[in-house]
PDB file as gemmi writes it, atoms N, CA and C in Angstrom:
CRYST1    1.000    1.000    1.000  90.00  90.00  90.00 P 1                      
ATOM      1  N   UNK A   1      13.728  10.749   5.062  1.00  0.00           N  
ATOM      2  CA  UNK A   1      13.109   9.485   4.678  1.00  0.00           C  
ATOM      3  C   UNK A   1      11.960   9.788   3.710  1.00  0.00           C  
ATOM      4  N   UNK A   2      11.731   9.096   2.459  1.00  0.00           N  
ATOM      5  CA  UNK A   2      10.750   9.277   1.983  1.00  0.00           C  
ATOM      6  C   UNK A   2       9.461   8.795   2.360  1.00  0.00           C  
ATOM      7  N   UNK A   3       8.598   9.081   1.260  1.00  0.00           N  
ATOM      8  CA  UNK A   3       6.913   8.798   1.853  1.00  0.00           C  
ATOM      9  C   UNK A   3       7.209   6.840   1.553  1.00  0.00           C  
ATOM     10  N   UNK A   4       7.325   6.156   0.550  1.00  0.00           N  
ATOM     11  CA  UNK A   4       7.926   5.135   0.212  1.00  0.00           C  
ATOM     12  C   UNK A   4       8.830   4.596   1.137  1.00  0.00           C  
ATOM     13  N   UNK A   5       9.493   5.070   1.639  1.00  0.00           N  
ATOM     14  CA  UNK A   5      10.107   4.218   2.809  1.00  0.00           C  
ATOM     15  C   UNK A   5       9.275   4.220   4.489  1.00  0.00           C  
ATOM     16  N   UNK A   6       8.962   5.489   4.867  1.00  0.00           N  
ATOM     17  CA  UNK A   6       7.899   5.952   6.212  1.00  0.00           C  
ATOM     18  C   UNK A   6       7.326   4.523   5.348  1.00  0.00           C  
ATOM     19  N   UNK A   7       6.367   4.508   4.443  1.00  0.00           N  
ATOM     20  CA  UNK A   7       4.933   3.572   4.587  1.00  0.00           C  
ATOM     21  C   UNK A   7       5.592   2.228   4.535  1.00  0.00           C  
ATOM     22  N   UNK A   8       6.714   1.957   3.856  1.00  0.00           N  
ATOM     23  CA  UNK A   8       6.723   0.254   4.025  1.00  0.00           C  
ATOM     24  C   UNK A   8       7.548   0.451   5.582  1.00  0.00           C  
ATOM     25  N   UNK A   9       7.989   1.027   6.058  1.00  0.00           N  
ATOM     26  CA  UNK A   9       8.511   0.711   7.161  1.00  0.00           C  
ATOM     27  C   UNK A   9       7.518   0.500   8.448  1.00  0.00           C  
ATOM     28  N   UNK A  10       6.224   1.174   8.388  1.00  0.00           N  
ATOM     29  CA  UNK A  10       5.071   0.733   9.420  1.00  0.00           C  
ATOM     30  C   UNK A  10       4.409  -0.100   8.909  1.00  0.00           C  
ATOM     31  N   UNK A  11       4.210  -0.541   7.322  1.00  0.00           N  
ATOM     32  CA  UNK A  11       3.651  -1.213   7.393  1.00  0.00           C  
ATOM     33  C   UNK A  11       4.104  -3.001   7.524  1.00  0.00           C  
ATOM     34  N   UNK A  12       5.473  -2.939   7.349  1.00  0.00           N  
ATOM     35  CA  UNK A  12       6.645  -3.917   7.848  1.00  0.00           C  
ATOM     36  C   UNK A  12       6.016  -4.572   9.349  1.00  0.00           C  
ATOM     37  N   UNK A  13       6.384  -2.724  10.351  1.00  0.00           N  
ATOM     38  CA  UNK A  13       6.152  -3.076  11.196  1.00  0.00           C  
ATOM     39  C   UNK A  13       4.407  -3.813  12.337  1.00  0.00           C  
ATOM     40  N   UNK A  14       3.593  -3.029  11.495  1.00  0.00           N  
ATOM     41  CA  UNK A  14       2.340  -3.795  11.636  1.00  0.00           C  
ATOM     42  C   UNK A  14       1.617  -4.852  10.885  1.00  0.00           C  
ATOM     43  N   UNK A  15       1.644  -5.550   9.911  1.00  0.00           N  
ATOM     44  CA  UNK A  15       1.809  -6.384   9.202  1.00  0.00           C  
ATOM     45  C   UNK A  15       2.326  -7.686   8.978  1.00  0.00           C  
ATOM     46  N   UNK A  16       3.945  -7.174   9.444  1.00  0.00           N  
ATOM     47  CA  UNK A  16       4.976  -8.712   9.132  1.00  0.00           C  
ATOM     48  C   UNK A  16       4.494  -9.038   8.265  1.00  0.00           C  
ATOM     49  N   UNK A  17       4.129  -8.394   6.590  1.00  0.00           N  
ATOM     50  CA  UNK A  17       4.137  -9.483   5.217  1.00  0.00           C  
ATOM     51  C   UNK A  17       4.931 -10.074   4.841  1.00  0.00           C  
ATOM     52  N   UNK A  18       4.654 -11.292   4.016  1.00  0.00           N  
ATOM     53  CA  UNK A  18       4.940 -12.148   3.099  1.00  0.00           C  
ATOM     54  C   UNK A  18       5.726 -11.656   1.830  1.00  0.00           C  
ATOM     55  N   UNK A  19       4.874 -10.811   1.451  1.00  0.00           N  
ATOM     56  CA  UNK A  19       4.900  -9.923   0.318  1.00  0.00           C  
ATOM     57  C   UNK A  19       4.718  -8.386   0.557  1.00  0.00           C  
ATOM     58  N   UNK A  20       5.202  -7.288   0.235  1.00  0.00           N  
ATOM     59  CA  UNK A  20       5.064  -5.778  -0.147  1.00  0.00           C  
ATOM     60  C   UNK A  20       5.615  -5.417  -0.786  1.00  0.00           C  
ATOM     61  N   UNK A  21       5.442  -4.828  -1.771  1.00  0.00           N  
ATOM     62  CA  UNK A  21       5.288  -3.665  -3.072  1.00  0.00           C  
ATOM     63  C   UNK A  21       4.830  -2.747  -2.940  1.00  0.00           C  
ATOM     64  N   UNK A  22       5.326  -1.234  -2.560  1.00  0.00           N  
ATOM     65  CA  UNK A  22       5.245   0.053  -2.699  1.00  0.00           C  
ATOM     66  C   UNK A  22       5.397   0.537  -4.231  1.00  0.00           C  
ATOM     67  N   UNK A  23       4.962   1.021  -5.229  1.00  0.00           N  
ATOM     68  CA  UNK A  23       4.830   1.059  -6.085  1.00  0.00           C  
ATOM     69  C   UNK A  23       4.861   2.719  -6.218  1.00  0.00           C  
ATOM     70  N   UNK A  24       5.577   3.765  -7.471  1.00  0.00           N  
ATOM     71  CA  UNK A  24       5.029   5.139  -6.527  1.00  0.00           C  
ATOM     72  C   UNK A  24       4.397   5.358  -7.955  1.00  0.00           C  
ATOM     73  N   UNK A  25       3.536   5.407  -8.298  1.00  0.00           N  
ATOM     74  CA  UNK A  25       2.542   5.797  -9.438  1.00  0.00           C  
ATOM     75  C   UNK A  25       2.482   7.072 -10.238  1.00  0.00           C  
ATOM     76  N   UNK A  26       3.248   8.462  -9.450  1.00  0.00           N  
ATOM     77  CA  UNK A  26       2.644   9.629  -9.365  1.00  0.00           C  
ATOM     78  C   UNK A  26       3.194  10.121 -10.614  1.00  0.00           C  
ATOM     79  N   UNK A  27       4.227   9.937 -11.313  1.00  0.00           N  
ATOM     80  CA  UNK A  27       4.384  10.139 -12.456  1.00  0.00           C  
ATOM     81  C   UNK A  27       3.122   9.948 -13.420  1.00  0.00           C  
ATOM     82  N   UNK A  28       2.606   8.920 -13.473  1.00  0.00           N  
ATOM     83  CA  UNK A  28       1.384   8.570 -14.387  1.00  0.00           C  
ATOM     84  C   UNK A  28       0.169   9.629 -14.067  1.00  0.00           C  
ATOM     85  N   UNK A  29       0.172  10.502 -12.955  1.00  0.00           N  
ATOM     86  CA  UNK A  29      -0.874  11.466 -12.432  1.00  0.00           C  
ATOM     87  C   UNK A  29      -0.412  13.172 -12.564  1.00  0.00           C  
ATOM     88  N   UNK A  30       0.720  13.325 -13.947  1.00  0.00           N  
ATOM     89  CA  UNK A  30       1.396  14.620 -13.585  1.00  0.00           C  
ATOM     90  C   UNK A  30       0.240  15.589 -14.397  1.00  0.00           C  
ATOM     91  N   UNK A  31      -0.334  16.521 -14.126  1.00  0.00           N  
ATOM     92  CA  UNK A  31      -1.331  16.775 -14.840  1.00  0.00           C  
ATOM     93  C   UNK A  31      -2.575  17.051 -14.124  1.00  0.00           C  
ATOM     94  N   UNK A  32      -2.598  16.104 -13.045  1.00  0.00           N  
ATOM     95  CA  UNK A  32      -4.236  15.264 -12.424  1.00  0.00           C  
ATOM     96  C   UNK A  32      -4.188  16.289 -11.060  1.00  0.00           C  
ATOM     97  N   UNK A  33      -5.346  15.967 -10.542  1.00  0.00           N  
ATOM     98  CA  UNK A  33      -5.328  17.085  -9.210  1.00  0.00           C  
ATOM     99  C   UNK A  33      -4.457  15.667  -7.969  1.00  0.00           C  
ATOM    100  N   UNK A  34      -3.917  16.774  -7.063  1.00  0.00           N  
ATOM    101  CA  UNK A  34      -2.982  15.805  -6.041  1.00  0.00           C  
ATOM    102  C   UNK A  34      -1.473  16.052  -6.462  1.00  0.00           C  
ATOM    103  N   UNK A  35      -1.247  15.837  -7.702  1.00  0.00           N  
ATOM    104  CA  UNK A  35       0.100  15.848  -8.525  1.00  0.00           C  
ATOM    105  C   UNK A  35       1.199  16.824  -7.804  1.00  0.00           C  
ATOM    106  N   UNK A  36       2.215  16.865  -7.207  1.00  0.00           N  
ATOM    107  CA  UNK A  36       2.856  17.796  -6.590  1.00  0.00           C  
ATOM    108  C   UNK A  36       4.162  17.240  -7.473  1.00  0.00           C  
ATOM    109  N   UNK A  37       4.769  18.251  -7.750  1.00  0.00           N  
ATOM    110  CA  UNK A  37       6.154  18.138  -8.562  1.00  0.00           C  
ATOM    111  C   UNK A  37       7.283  17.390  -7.563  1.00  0.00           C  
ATOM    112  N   UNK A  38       8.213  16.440  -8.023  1.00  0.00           N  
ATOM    113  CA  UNK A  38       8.737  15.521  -6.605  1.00  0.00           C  
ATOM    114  C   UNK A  38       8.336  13.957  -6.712  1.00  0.00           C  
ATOM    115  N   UNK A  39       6.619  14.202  -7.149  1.00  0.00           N  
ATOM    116  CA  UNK A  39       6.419  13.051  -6.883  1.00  0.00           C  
ATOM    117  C   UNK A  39       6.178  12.530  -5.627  1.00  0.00           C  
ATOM    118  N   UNK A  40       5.657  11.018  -5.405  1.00  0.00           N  
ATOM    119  CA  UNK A  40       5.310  10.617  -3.939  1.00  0.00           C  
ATOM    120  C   UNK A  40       3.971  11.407  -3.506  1.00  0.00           C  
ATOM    121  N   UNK A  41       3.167  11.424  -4.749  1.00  0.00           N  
ATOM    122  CA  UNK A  41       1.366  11.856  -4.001  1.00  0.00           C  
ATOM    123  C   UNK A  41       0.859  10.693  -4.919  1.00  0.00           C  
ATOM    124  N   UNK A  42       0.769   9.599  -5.106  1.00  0.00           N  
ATOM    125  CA  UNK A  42       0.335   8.465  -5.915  1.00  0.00           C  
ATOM    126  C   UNK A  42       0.640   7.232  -5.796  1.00  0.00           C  
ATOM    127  N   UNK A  43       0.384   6.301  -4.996  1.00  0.00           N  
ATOM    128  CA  UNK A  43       0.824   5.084  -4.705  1.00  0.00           C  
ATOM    129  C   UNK A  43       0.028   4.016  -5.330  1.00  0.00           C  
ATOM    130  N   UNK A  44       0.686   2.572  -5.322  1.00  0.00           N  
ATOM    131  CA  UNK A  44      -0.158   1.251  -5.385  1.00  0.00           C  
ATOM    132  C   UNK A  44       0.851   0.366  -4.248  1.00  0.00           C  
ATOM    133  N   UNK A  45      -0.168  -0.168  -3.671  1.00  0.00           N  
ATOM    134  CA  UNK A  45       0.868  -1.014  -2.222  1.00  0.00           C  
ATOM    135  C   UNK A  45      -0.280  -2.604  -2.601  1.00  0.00           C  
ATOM    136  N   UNK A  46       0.567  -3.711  -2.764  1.00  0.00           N  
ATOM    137  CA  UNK A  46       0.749  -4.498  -2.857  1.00  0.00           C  
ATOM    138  C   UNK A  46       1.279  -5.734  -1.828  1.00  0.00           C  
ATOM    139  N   UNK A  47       0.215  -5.978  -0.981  1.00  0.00           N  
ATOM    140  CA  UNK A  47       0.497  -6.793   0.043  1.00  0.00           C  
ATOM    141  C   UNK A  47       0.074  -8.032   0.886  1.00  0.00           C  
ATOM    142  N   UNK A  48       0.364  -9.137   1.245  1.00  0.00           N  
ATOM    143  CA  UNK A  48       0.170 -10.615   1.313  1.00  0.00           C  
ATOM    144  C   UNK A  48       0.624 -10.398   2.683  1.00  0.00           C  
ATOM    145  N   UNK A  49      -0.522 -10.880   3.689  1.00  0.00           N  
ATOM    146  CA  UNK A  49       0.097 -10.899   5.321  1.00  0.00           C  
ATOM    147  C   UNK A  49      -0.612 -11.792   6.077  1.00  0.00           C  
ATOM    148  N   UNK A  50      -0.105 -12.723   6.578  1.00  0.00           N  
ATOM    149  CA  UNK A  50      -0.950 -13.647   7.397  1.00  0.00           C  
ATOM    150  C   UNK A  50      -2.442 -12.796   8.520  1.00  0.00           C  
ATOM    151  N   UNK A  51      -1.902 -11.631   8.948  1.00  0.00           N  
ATOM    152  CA  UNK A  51      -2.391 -10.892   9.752  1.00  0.00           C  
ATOM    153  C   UNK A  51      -3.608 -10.242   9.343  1.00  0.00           C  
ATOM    154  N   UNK A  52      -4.318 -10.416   8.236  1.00  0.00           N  
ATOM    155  CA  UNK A  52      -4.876  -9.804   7.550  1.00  0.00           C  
ATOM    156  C   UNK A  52      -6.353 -10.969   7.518  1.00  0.00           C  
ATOM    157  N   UNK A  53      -6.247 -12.498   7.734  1.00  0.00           N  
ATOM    158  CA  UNK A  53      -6.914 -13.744   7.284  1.00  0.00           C  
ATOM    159  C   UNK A  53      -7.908 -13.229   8.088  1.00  0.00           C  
ATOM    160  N   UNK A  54      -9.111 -13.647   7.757  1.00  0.00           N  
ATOM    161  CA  UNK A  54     -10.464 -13.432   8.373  1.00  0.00           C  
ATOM    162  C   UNK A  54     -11.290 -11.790   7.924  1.00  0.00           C  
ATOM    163  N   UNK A  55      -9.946 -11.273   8.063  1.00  0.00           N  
ATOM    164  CA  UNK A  55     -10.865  -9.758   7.222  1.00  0.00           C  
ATOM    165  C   UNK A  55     -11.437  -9.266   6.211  1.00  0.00           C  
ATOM    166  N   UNK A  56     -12.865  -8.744   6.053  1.00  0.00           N  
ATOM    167  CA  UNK A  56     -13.307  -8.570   5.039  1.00  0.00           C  
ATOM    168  C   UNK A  56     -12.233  -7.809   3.874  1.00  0.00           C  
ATOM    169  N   UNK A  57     -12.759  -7.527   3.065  1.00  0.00           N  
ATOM    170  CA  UNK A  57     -11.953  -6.688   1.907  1.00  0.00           C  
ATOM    171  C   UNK A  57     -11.979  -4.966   2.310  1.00  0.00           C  
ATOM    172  N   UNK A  58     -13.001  -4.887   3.103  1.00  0.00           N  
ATOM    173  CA  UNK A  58     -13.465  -3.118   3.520  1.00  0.00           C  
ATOM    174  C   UNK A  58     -12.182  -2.948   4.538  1.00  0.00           C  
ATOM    175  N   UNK A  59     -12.464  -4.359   5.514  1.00  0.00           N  
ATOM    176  CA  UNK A  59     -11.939  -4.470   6.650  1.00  0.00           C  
ATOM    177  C   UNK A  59      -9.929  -3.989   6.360  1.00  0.00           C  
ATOM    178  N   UNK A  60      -9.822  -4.695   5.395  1.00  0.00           N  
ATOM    179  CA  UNK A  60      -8.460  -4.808   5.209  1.00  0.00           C  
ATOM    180  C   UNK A  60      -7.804  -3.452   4.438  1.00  0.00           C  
ATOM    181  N   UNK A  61      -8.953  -2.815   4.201  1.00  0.00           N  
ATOM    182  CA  UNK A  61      -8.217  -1.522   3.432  1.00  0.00           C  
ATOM    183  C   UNK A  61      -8.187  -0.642   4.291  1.00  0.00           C  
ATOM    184  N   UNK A  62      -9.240  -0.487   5.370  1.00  0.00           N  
ATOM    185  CA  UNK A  62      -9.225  -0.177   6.569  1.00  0.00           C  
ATOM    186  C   UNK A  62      -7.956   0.300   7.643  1.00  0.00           C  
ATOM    187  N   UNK A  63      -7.905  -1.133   7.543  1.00  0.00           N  
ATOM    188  CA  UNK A  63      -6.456  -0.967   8.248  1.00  0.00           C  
ATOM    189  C   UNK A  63      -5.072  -0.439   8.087  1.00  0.00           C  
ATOM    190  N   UNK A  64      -5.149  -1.097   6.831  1.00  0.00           N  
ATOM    191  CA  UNK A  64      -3.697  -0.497   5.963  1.00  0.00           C  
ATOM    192  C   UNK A  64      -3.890   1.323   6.224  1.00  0.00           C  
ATOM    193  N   UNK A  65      -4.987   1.959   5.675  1.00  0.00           N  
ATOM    194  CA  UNK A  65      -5.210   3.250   5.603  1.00  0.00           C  
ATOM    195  C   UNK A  65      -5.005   4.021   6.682  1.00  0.00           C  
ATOM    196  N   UNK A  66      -5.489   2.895   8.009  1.00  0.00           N  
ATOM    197  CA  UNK A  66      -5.035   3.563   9.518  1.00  0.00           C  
ATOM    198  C   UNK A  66      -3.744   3.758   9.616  1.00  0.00           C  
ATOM    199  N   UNK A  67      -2.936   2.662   9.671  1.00  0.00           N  
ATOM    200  CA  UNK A  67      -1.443   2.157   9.883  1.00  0.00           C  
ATOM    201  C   UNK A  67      -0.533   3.752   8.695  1.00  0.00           C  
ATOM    202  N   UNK A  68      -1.270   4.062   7.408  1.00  0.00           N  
ATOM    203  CA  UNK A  68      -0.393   4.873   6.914  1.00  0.00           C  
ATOM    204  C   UNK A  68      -1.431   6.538   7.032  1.00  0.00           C  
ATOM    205  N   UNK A  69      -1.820   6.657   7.565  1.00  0.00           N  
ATOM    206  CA  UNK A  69      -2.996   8.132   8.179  1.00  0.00           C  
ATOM    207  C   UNK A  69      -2.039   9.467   8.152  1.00  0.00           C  
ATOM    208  N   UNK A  70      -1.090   9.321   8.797  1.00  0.00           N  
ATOM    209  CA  UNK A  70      -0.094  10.284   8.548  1.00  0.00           C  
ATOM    210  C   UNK A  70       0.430  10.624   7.285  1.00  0.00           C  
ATOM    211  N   UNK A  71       0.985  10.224   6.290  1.00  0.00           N  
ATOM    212  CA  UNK A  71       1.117  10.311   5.351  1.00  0.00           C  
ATOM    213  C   UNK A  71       0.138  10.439   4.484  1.00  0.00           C  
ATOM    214  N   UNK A  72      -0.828  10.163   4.371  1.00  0.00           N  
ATOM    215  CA  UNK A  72      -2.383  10.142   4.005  1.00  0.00           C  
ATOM    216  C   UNK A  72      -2.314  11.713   4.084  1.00  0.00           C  
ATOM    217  N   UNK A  73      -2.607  12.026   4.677  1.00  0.00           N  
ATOM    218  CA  UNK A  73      -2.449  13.252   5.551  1.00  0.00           C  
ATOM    219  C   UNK A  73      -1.677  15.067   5.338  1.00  0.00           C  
ATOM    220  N   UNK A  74      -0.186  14.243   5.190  1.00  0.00           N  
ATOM    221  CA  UNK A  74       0.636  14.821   4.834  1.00  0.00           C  
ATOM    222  C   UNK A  74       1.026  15.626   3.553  1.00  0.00           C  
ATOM    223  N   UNK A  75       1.460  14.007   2.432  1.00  0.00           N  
ATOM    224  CA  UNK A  75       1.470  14.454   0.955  1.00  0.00           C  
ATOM    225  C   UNK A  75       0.640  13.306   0.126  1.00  0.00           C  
ATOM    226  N   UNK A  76       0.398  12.126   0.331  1.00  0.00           N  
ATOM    227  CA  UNK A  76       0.079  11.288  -0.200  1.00  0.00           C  
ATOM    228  C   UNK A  76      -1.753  11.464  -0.458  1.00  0.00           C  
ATOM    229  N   UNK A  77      -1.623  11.701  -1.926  1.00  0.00           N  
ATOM    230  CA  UNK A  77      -3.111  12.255  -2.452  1.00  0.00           C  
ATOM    231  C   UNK A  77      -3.941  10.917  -2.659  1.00  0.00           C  
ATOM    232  N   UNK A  78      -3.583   9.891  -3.588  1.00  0.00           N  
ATOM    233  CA  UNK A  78      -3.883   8.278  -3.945  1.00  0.00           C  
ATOM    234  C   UNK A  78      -3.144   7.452  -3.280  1.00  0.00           C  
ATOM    235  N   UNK A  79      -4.088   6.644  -2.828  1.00  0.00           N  
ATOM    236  CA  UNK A  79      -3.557   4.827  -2.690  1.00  0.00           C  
ATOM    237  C   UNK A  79      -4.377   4.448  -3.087  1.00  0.00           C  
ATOM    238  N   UNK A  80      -3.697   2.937  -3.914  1.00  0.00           N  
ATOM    239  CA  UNK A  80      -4.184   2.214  -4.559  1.00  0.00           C  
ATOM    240  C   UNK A  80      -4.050   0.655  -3.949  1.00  0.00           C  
ATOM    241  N   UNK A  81      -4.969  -0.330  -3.190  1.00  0.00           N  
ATOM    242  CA  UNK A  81      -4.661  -1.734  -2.576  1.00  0.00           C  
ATOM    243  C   UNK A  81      -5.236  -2.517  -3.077  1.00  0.00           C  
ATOM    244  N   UNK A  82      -4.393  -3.474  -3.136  1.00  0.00           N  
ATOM    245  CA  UNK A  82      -4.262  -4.753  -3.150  1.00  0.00           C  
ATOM    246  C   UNK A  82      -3.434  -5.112  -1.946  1.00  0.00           C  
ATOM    247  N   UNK A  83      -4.348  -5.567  -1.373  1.00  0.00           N  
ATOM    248  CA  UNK A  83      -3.964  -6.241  -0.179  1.00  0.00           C  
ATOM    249  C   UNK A  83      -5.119  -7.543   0.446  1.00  0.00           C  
ATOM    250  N   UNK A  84      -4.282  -8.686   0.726  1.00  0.00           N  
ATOM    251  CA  UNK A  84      -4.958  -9.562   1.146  1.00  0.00           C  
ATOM    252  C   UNK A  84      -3.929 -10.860   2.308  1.00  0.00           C  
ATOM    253  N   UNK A  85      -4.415 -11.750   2.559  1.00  0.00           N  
ATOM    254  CA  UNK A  85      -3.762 -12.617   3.320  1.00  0.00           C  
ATOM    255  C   UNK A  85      -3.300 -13.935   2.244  1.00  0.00           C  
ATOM    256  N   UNK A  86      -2.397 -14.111   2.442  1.00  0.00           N  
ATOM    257  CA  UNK A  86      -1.679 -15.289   1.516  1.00  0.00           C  
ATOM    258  C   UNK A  86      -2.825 -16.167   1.498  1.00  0.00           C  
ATOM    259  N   UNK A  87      -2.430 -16.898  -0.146  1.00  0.00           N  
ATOM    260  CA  UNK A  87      -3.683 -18.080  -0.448  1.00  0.00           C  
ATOM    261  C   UNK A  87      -3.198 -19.258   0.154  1.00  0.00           C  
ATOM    262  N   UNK A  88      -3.915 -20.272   0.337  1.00  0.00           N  
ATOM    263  CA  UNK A  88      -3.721 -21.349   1.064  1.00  0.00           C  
ATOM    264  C   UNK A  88      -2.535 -22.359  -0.091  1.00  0.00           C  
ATOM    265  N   UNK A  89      -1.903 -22.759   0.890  1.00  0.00           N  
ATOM    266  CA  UNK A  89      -0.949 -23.341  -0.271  1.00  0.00           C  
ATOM    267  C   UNK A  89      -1.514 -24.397  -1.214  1.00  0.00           C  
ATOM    268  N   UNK A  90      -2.554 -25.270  -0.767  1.00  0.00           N  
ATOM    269  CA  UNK A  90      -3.808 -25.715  -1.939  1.00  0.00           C  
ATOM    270  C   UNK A  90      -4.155 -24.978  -3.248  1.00  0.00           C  
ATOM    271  N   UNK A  91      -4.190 -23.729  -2.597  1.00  0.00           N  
ATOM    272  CA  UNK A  91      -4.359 -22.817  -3.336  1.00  0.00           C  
ATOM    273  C   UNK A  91      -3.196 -22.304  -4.462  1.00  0.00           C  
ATOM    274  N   UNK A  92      -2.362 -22.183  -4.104  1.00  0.00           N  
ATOM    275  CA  UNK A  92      -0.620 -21.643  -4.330  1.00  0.00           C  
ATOM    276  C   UNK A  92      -0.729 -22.661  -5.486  1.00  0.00           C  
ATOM    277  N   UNK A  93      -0.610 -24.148  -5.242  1.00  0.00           N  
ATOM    278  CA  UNK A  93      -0.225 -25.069  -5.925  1.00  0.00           C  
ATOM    279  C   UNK A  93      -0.936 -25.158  -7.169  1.00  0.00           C  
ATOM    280  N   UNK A  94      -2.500 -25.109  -7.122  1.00  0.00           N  
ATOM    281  CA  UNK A  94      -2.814 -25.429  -8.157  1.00  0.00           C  
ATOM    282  C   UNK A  94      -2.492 -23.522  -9.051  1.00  0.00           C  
ATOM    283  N   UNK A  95      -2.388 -22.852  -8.675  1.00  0.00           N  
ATOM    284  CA  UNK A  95      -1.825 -21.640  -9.520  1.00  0.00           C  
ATOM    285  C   UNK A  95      -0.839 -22.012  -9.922  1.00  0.00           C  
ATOM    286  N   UNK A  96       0.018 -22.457  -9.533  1.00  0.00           N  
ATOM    287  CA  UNK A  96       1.286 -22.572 -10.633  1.00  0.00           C  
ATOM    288  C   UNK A  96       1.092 -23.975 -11.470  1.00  0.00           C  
ATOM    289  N   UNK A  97       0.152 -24.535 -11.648  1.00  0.00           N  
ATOM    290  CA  UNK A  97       0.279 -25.931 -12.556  1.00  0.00           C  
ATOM    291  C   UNK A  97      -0.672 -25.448 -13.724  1.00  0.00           C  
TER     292      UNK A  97                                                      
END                                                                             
């Protein structure tokens, strides 16, 4: 299993998002310290989760970072988040007009 599948698959499972995007970046870092040939030491995760509402922005990177620690750990040198709790559909609406 890759690092890309391990992380959306816990974070599937702790989460239940709306939205996720695993993104693997590490090409753009070949060169940079972290860089391991292979690829999968460079991420951007991209994620919308009800589970997330009330948490600060520290709070929420927080978590995500717990939930993927192992991999953190392992091979994964960068993450990059965006992560937040879906906008209110008030919200939603006037974005698309």
């Amino acid at each position: 299993m890759t690092m890309k599948q391990r992380m959306e698959q816990k974070l599937q499972a702790e989460f239940a998002p709306q939205l996720l995007e695993i993104i693997d970046e590490s090409e753009q870092h070949r060169g940079h310290g972290g860089y391991r040939e292979g690829g999968e030491t460079h991420f951007r995760i991209v994620m919308r989760s009800d589970r997330l509402v009330g948490m600060s922005r520290v709070a929420r990177q927080r978590a995500v970072m717990a939930c993927v620690k192992a991999e953190l750990e392992e091979r994964v040198h960068a993450l990059a988040l965006d992560v937040s709790a879906p906008a209110p559909a008030a919200e939603q609406g006037e974005q698309a007009g």
